[in-house]
Tab-separated table of C-alpha atoms in Angstrom:
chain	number	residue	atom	x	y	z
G	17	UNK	CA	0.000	0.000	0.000
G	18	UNK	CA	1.426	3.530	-1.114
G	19	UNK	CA	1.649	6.421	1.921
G	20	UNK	CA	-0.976	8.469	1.737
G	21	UNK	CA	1.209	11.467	-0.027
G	22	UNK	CA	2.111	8.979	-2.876
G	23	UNK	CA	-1.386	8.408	-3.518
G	24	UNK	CA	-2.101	12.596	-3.426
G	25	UNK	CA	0.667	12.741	-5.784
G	26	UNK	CA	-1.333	10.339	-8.153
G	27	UNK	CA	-4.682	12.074	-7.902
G	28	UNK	CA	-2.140	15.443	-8.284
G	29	UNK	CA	-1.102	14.120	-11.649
G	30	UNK	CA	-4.030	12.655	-12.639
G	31	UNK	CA	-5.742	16.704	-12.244
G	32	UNK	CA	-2.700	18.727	-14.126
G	33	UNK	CA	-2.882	15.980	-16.768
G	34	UNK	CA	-6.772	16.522	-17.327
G	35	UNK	CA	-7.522	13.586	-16.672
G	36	UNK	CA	-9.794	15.290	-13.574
G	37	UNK	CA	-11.583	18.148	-13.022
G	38	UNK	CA	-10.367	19.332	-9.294
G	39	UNK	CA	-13.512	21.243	-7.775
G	40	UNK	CA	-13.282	23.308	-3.737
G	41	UNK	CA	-14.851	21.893	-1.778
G	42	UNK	CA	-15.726	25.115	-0.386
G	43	UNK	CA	-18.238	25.905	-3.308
G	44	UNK	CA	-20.345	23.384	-2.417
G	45	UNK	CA	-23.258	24.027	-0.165
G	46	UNK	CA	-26.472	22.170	1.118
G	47	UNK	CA	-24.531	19.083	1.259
G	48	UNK	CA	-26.855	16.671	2.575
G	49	UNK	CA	-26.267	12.623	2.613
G	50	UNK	CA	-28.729	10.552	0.865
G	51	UNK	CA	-27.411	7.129	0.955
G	52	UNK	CA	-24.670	4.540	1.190
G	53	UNK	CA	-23.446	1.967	-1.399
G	54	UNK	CA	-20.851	-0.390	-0.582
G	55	UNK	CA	-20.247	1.689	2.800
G	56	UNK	CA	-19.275	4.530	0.821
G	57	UNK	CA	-20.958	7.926	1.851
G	58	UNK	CA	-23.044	9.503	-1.093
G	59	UNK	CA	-24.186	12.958	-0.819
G	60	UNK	CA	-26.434	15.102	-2.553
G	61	UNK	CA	-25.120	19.205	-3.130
G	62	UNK	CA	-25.058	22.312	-4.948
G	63	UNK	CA	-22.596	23.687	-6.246
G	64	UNK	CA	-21.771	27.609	-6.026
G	65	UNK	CA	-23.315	30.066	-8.638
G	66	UNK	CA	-25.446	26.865	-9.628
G	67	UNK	CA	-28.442	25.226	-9.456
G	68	UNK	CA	-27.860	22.082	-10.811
G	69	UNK	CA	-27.524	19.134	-8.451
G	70	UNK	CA	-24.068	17.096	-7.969
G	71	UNK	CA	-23.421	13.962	-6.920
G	72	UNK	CA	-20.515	13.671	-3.756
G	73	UNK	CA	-19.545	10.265	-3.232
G	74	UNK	CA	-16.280	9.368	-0.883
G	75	UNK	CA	-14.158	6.097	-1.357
G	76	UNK	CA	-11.153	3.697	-0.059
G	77	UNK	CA	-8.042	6.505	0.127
G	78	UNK	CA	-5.891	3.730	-1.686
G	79	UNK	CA	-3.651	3.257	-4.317
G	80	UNK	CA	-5.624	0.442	-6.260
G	81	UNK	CA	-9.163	2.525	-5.926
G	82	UNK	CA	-7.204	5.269	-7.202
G	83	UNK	CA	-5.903	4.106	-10.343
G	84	UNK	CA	-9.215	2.401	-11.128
G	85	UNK	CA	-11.216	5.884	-10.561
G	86	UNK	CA	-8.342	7.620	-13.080
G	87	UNK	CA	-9.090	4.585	-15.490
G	88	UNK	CA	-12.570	5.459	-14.891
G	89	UNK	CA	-12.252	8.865	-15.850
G	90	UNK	CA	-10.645	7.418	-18.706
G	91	UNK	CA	-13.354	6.233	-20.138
G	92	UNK	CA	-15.267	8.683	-19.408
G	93	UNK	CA	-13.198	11.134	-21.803
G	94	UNK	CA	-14.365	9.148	-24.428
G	95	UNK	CA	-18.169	9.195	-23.619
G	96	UNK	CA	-20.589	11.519	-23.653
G	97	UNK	CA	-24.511	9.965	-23.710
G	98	UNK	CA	-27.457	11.080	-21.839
G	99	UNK	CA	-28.208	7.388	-20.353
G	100	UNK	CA	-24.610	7.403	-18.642
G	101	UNK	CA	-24.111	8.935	-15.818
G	102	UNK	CA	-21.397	11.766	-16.230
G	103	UNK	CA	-18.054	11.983	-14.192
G	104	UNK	CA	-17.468	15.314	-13.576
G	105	UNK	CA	-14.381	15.570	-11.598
G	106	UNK	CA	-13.188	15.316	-7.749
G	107	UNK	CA	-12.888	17.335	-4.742
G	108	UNK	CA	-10.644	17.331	-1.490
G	109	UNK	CA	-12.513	17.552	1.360
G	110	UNK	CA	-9.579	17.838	3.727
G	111	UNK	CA	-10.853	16.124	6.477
G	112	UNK	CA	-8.232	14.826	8.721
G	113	UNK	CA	-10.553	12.960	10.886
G	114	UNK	CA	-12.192	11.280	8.623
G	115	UNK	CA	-9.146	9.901	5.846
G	116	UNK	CA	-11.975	8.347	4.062
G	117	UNK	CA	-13.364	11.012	2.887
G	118	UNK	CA	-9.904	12.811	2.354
G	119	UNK	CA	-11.379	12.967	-1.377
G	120	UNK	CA	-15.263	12.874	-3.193
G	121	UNK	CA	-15.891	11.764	-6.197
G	122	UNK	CA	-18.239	14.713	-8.099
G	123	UNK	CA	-20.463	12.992	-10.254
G	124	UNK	CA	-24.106	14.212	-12.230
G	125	UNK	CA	-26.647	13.419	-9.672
G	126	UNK	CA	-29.523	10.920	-11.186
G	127	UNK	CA	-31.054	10.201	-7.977
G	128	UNK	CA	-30.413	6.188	-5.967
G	129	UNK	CA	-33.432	4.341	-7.295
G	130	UNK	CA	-32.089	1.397	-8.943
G	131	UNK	CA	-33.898	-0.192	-11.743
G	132	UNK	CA	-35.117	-2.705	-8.990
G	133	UNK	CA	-36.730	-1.097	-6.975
G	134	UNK	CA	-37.899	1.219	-9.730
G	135	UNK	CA	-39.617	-1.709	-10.862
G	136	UNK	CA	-40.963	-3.001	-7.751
G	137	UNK	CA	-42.690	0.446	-7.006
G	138	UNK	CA	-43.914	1.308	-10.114
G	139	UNK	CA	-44.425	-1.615	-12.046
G	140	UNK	CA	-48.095	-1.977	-11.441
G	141	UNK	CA	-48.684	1.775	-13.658
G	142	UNK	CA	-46.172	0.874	-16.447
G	143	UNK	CA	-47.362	0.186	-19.511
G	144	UNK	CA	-45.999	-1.432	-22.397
G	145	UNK	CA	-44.594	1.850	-24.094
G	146	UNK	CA	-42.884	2.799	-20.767
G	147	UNK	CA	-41.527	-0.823	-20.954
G	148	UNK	CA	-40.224	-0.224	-24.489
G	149	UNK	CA	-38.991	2.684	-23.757
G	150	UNK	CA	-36.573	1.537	-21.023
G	151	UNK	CA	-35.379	-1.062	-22.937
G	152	UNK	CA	-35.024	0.719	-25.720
G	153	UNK	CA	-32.890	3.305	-23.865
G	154	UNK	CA	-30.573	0.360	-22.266
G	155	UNK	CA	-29.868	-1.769	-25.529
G	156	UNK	CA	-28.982	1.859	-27.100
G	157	UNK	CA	-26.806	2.326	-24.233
G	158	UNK	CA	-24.989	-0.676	-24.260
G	159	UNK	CA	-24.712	-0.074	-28.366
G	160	UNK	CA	-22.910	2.632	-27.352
G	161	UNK	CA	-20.433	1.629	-25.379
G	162	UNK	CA	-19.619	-1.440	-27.790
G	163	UNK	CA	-18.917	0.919	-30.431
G	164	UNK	CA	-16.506	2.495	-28.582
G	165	UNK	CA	-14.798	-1.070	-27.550
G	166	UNK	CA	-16.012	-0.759	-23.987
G	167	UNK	CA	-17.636	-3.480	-22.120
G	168	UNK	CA	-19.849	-2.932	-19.011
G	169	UNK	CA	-18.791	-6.440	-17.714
G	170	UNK	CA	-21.421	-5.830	-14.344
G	171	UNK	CA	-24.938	-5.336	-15.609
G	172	UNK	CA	-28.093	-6.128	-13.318
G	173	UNK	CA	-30.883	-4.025	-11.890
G	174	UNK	CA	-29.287	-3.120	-8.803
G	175	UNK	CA	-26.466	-0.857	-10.424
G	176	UNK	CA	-28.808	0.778	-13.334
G	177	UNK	CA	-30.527	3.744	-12.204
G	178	UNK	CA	-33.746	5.208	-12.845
G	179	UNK	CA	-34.095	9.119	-13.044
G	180	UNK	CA	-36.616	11.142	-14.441
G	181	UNK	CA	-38.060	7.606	-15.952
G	182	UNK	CA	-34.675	7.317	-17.801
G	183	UNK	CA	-32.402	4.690	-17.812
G	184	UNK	CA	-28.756	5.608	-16.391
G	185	UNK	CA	-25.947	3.985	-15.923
G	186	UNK	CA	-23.880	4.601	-13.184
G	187	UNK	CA	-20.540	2.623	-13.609
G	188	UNK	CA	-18.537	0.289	-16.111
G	189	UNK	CA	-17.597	-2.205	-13.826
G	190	UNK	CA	-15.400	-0.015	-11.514
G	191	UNK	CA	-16.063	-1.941	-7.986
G	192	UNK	CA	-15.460	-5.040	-9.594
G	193	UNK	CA	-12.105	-4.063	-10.955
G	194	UNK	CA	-11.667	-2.665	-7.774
G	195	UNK	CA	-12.076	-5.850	-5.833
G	196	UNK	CA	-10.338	-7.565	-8.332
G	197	UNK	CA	-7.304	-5.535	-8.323
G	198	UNK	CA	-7.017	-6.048	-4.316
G	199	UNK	CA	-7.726	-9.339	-4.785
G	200	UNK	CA	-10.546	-9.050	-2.602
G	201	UNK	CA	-13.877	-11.424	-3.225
G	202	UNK	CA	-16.051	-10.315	-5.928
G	203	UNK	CA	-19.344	-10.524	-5.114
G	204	UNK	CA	-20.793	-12.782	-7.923
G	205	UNK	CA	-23.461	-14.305	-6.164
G	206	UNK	CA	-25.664	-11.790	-6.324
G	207	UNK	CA	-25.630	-11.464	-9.970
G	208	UNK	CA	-25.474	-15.314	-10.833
G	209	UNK	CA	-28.653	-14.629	-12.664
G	210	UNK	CA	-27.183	-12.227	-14.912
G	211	UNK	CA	-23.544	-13.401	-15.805
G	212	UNK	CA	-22.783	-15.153	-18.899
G	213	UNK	CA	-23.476	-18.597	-18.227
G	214	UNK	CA	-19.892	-19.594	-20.105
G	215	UNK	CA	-18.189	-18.211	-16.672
G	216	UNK	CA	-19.794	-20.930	-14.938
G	217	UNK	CA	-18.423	-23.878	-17.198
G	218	UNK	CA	-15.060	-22.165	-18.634
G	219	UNK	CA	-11.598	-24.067	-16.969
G	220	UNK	CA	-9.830	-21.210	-17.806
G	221	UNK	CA	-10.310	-17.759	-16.265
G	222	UNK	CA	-13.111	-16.372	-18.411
G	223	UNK	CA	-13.215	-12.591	-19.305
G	224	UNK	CA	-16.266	-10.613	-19.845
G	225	UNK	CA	-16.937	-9.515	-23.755
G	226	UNK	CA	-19.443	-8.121	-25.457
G	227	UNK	CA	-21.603	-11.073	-25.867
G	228	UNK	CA	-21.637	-11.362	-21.861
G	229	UNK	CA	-23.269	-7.850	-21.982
G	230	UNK	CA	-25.987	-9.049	-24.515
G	231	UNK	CA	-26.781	-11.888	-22.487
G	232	UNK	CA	-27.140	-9.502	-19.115
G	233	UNK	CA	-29.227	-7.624	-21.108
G	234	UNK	CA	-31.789	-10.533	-22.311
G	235	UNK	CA	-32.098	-11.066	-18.548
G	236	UNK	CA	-32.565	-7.289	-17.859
G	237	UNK	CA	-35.530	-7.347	-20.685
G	238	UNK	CA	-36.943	-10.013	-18.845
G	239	UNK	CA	-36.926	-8.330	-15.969
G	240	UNK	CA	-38.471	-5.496	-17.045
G	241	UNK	CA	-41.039	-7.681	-18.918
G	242	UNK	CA	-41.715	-9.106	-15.263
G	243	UNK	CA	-41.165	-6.425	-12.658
G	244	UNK	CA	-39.731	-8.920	-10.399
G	245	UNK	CA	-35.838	-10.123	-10.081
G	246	UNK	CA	-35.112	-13.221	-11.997
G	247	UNK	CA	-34.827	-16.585	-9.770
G	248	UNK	CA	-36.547	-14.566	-7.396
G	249	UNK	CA	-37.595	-17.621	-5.251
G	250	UNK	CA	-34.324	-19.146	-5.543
G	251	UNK	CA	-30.998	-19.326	-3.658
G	252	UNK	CA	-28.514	-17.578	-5.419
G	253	UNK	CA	-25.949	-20.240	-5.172
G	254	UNK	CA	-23.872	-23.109	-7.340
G	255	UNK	CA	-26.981	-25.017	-7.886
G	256	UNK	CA	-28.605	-22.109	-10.129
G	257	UNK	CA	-25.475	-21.202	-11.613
G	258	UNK	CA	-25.004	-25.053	-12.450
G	259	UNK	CA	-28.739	-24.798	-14.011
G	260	UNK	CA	-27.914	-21.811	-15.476
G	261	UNK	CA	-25.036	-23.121	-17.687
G	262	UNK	CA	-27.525	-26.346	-18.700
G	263	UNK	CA	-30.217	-24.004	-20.564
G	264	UNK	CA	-32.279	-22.994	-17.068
G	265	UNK	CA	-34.191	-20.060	-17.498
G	266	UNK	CA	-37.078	-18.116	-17.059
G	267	UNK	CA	-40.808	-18.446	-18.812
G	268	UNK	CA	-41.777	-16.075	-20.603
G	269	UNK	CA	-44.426	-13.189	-19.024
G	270	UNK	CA	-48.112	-14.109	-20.255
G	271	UNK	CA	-49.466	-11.600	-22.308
G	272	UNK	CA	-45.646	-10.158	-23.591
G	273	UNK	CA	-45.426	-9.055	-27.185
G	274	UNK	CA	-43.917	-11.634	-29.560
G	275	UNK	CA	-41.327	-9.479	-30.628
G	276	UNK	CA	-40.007	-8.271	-27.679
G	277	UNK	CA	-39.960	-11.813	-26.005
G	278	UNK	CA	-38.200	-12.804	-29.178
G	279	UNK	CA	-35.352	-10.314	-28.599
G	280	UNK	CA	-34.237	-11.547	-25.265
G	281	UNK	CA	-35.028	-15.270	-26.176
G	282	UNK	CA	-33.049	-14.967	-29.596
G	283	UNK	CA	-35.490	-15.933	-31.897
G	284	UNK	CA	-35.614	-13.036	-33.773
C-alpha cells in the first residue's frame, strides 16, 4: 500500500494531466447525505453560482481505488450519452478525521433508485410503451459503449438507475475491478442470474466480452417484462449457476409481445 502522499501525488497528476476536473470543496453548499453503497458515503449538493444538483460520493483513500477511478475517468473522456451517468471531476474535502473522505468523487446526480426497486414500485402503472422505452434506452446504451470497444462487464438491476423515468448507468464495472485488483472477493453471487453462463463452465479464467453484456441484457428485458428479479424464489448459489449453464431459465411473461420476447429469447 502507497503512503498516503504517494497516492495525493497520483490524484495530483491525474488533475494537471486533465484527466480530472479538481472542484473546492468550499463551493459546495447544502450538502446533505442521501445514501450509502458499498459503505461509501453519497451525498447530494449544490454547487456555487449553480443550481444544478451534484453527486458527492467518498471512497477507499488507496492506491488500487485510485488508479481504477483515473481509469474510470478514462473512459469517461471518451463518452458523452445522456443514459450514462457523467463523471465530472473530484474534490478534497480535507478532512483529517475522517481519511476516508480525504477525497469525493463529483459525479451528475440521477437520484439512488435502482432499476429494482424502480420496478418493484412502479411496475403496477407501467405500460408497455414505458416498458419499451426503457429497454429501448438500455440496448442503445450498451450499443454505445460497444462501439466504442467498452464493455460494461457488471450489468443487473441493482447498479442501473432510474431518473426522471430514464435509464442511467452509473458505472462500467469499476467496484469489480476494484475488488479484483485487491484481490478481494467479488461478489458474484448476487448477480449469478445475470452473468454469462460460459463463466460458470469455462476451466480457464473467463473474461467478460461483449456477448456477456448481450446476455445480461436478455435477462434485464426479462426483468423489465416481469417487474420482479429473476430466480426470485431461488438461492442464489452453485446449484442455479449449475442450471444456469444447462439451458435454465425463465418463462416467458403471459401476455408479452412476440417481438419483444423474441429479442431476449433470440429468436428473432
Amino acid at each position: 500500500m502507497q503512503a498516503a502522499n504517494d497516492l495525493s501525488e497520483l490524484i495530483k497528476e491525474a488533475i494537471s494531466s486533465n484527466c480530472i476536473k479538481f472542484y473546492e470543496y468550499k463551493n459546495f453548499y447544502n450538502v446533505e447525505k442521501i445514501g450509502k453503497s458499498n459503505s461509501r458515503k453519497i451525498y447530494r449538493t449544490n454547487l456555487k453560482n449553480s443550481e444544478q444538483y451534484f453527486t458527492l460520493k467518498s471512497f477507499d483513500f488507496d492506491d488500487i481505488t485510485i488508479k481504477e477511478i483515473i481509469h474510470e475517468f478514462k473512459l469517461h473522456h471518451k463518452i458523452v450519452h445522456r443514459n450514462i451517468i457523467q463523471f465530472f471531476g473530484i474534490t478534497d474535502k480535507e478532512n483529517e478525521n475522517d481519511q476516508l473522505e480525504k477525497y469525493l468523487l463529483v459525479t451528475e446526480y440521477v437520484g439512488d433508485i435502482t432499476l429494482q426497486n424502480y420496478l418493484k414500485e412502479n411496475y403496477e402503472n407501467l405500460t408497455w410503451e414505458n416498458k419499451y422505452k426503457l429497454a429501448y434506452q438500455l440496448v442503445c446504451t450498451i450499443s454505445y459503449l460497444h462501439d466504442k470497444e467498452i464493455v460494461h462487464c457488471v450489468l443487473n438491476s441493482s447498479n442501473i438507475l432510474v431518473y426522471k423515468n430514464n435509464i442511467k448507468l452509473i458505472d462500467f464495472g469499476l467496484s469489480k475491478r476494484i475488488k479484483e485488483a485487491s484481490n478481494q472477493h467479488s461478489d458474484l453471487v448476487g448477480m449469478i442470474p445475470y452473468i454469462d453462463p460460459k463463466k460458470f463452465v469455462s476451466i480457464k479464467p473467463y473474461s467478460s466480452n461483449k456477448k456477456s453484456d448481450v446476455y445480461s441484457i436478455g435477462v434485464l428485458l426479462w426483468e423489465l417484462s416481469s417487474g420482479q428479479s429473476p430466480f426470485k424464489d431461488e438461492m442464489y448459489d452453485a446449484n442455479l449457476a449449475t442450471q444456469i449453464s444447462q439451458g435454465y431459465r425463465e418463462k416467458i411473461v403471459p401476455n408479452t409481445p412476440i417481438n419483444y420476447s423474441n429479442l431476449y429469447t433470440g429468436k428473432y
